[in-house]
mmCIF file of C-alpha atoms in Angstrom:
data_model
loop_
_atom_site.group_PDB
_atom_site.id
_atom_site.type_symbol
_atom_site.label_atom_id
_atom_site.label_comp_id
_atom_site.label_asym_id
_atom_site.label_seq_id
_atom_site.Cartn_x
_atom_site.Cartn_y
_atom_site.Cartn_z
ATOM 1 C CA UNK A 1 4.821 26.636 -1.619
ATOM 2 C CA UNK A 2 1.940 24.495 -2.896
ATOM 3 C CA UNK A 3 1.312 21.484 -0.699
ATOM 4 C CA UNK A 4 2.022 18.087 -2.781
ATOM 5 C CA UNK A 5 -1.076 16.024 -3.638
ATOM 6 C CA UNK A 6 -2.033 12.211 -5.544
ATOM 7 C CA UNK A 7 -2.825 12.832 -8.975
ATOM 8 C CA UNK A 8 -3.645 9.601 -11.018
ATOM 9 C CA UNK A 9 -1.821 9.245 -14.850
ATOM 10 C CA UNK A 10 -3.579 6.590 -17.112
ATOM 11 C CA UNK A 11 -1.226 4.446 -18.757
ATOM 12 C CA UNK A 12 -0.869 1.540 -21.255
ATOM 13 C CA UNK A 13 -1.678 -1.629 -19.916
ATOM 14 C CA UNK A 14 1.957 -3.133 -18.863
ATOM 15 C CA UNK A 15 3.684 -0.261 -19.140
ATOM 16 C CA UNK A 16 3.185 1.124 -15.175
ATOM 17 C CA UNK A 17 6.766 0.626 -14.454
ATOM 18 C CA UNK A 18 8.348 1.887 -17.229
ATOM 19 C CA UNK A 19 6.227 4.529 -16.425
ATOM 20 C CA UNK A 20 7.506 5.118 -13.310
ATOM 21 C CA UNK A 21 11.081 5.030 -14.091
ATOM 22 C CA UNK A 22 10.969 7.518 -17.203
ATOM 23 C CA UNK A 23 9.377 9.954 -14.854
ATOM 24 C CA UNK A 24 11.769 9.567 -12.036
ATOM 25 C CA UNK A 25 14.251 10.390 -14.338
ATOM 26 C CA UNK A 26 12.778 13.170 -15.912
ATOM 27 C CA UNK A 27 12.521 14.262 -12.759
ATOM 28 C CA UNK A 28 15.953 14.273 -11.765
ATOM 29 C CA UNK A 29 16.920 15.450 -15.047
ATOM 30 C CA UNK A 30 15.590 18.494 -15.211
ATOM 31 C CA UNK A 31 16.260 19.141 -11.565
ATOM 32 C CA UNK A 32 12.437 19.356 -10.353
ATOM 33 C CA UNK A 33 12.576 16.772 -6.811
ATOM 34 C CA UNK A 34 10.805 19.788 -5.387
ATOM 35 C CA UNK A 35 7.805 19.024 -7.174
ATOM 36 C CA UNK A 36 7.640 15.823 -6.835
ATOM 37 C CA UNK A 37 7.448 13.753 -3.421
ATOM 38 C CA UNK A 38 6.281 9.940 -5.118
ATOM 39 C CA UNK A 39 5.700 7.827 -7.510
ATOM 40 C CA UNK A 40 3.660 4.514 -7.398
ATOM 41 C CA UNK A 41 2.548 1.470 -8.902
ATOM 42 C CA UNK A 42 0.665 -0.156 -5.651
ATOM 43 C CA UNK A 43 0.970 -4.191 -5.642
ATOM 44 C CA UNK A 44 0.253 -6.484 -3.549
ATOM 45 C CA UNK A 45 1.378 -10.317 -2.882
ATOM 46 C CA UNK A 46 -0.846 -12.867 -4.305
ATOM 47 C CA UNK A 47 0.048 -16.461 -3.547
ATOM 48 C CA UNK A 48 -0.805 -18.726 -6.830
ATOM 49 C CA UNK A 49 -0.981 -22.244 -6.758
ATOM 50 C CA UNK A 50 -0.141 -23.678 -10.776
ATOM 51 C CA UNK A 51 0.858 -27.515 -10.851
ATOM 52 C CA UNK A 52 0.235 -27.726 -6.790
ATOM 53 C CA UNK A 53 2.722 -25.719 -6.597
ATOM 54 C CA UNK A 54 2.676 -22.547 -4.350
ATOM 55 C CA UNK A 55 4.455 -19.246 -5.601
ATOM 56 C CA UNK A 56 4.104 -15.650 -4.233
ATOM 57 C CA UNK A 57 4.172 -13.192 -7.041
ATOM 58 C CA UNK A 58 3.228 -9.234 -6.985
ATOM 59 C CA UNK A 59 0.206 -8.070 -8.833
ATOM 60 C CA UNK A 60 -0.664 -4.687 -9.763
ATOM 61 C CA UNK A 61 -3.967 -3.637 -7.691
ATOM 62 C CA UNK A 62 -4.600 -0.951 -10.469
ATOM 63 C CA UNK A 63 -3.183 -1.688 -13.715
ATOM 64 C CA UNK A 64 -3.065 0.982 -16.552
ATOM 65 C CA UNK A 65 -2.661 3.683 -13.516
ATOM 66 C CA UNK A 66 0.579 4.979 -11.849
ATOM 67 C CA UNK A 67 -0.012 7.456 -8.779
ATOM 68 C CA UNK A 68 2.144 10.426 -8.555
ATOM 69 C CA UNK A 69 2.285 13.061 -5.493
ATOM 70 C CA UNK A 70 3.464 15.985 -6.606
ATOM 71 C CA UNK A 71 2.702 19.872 -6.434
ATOM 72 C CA UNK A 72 0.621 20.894 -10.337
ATOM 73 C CA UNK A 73 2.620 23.167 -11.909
ATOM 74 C CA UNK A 74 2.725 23.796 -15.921
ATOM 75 C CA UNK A 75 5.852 22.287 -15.701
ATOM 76 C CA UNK A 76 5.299 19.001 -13.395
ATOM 77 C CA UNK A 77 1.998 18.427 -15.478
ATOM 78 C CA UNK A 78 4.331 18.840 -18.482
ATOM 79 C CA UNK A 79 6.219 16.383 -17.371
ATOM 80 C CA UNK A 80 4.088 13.667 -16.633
ATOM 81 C CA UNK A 81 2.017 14.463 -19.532
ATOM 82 C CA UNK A 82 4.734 14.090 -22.102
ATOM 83 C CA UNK A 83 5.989 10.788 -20.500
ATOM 84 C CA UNK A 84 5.915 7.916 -22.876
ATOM 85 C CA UNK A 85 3.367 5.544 -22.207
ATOM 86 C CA UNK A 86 1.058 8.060 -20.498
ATOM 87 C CA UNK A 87 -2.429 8.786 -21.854
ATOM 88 C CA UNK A 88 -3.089 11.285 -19.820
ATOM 89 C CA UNK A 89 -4.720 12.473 -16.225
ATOM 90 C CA UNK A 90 -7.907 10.856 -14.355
ATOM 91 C CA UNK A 91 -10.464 13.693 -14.040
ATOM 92 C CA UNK A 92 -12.434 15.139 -16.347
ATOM 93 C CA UNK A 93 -11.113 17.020 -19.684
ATOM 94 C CA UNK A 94 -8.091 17.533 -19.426
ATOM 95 C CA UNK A 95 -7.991 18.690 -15.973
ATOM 96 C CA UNK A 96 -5.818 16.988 -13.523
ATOM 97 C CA UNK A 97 -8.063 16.461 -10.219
ATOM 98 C CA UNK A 98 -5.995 15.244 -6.860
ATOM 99 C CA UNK A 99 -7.341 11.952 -5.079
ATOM 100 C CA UNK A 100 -9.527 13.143 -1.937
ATOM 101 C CA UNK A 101 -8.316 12.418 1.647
ATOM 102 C CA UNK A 102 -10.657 9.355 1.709
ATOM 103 C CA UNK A 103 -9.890 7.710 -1.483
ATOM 104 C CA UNK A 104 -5.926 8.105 -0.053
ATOM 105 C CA UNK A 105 -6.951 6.309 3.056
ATOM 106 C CA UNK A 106 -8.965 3.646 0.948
ATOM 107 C CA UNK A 107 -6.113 2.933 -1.017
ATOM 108 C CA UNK A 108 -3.793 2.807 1.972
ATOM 109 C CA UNK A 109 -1.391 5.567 0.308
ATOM 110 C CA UNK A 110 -0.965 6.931 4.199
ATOM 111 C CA UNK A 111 -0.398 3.590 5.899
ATOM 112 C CA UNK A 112 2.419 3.501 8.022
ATOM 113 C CA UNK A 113 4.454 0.357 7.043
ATOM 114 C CA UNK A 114 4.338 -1.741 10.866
ATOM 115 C CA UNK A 115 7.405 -3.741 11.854
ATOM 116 C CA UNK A 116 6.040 -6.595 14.061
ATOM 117 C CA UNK A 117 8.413 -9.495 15.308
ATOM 118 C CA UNK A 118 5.383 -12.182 15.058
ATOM 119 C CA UNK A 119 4.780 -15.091 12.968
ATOM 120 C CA UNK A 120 2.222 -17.427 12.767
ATOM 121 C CA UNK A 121 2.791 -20.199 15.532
ATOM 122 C CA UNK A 122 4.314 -17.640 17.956
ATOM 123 C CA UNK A 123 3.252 -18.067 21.586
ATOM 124 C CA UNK A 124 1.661 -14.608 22.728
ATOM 125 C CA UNK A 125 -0.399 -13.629 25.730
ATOM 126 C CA UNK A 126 -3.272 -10.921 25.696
ATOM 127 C CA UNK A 127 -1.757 -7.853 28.073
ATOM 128 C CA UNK A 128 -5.456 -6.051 27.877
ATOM 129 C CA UNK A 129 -8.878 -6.257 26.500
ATOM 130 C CA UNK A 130 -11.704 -8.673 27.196
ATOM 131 C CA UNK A 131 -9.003 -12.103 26.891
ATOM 132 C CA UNK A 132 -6.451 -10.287 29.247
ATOM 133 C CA UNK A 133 -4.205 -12.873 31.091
ATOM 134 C CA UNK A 134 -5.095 -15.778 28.366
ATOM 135 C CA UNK A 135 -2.208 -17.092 26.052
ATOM 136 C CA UNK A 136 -2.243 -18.323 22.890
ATOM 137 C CA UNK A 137 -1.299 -19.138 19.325
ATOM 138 C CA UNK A 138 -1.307 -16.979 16.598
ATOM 139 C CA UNK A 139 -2.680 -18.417 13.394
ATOM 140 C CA UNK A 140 -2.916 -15.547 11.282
ATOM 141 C CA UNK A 141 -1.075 -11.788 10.998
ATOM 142 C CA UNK A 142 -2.839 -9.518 9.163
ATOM 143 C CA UNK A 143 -0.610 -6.472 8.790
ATOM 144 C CA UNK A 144 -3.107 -3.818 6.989
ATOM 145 C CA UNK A 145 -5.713 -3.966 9.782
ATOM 146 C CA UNK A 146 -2.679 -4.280 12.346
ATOM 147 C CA UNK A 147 -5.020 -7.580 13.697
ATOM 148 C CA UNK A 148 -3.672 -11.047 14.369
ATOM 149 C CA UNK A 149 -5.998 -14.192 15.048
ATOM 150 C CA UNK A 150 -4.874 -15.995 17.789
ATOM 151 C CA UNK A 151 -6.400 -19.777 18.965
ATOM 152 C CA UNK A 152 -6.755 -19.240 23.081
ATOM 153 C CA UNK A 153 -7.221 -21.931 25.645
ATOM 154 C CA UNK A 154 -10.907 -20.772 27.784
ATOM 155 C CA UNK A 155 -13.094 -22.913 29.460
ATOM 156 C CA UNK A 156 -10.841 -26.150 28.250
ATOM 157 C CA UNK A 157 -11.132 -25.775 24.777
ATOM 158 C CA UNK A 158 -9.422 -23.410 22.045
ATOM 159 C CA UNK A 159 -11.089 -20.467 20.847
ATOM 160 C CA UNK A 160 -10.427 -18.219 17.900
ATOM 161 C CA UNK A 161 -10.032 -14.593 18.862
ATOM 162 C CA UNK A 162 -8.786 -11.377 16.425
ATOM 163 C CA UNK A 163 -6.899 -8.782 18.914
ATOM 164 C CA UNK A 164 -4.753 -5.723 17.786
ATOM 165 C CA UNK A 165 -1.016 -5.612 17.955
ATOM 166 C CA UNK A 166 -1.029 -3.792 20.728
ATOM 167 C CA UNK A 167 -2.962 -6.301 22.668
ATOM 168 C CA UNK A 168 -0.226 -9.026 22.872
ATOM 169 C CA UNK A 169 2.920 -9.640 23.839
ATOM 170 C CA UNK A 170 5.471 -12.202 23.063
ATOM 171 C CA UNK A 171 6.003 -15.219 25.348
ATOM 172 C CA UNK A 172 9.359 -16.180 25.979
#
């Protein structure tokens, strides 16, 4: 059997979700899960401040696009396709062209979702690496580059270092 790739549909303009949903249940519908291994509408938190306020909300990164891995059949292109809302395939004509290896890994379609017990504030201290042996503070996670910033205490005075998850430890 084929092996499954991203293929982008353009959409309307608000209608990504809906999107999604009328083709996951097409999907099941007509019994074709083989075909299919996802369906996306990549967001991301954005924190917007209105009235002072503060409020985390999820934004489309690419609106007007939904991402679909499947395996291109007549049928699964059929599918999608016909899907209310959908004005067709990115590529050119009407030729359905899968997203490269490196426009997956740009995306971050391949990341593997980290669970990490930190939070900003946490005592850690550095188990390798140039600051091995210092402790510190983290002041900032960032979970896509798998980096945290950390303020350490050297030579009397705090200094701002990035070092990879796998650097630190938790102090008790």
């Amino acid at each position: 059997m084929a092996e499954a790739k991203w293929y982008v549909a353009h959409t309307y303009s608000g209608y990504e979700n809906k999107v999604k949903a009328d083709i996951e249940k097409t999907i099941e519908n007509r019994n074709m899960q083989e075909f299919f291994e996802d369906v996306q509408v990549p967001v991301e938190e954005v924190v917007e401040i209105k009235d002072d306020k503060k409020k985390t909300v999820l934004r489309k990164i690419f609106p007007g696009y939904v991402f679909i891995k499947m395996i291109m059949t007549d049928d699964s292109w059929y599918v999608v396709r016909n899907c209310r809302g959908v004005t067709g395939f990115v590529g050119p004509g009407s030729k359905p062209v899968p997203l490269s290896d490196e426009e997956i890994r740009n995306m971050g379609f391949d990341r593997k979702v980290v669970e990490i017990d930190f939070k900003i504030g946490d005592t850690i201290r550095v188990k390798n690496g140039a600051f091995e042996g210092f402790t510190g503070t983290i002041t900032e996670i960032n979970t896509e580059k798998m980096k945290i910033k950390a303020k350490i205490s050297m030579f009397a005075r705090d200094t701002d270092v990035e070092l990879e998850f796998n650097q630190v430890e938790h102090l008790a």
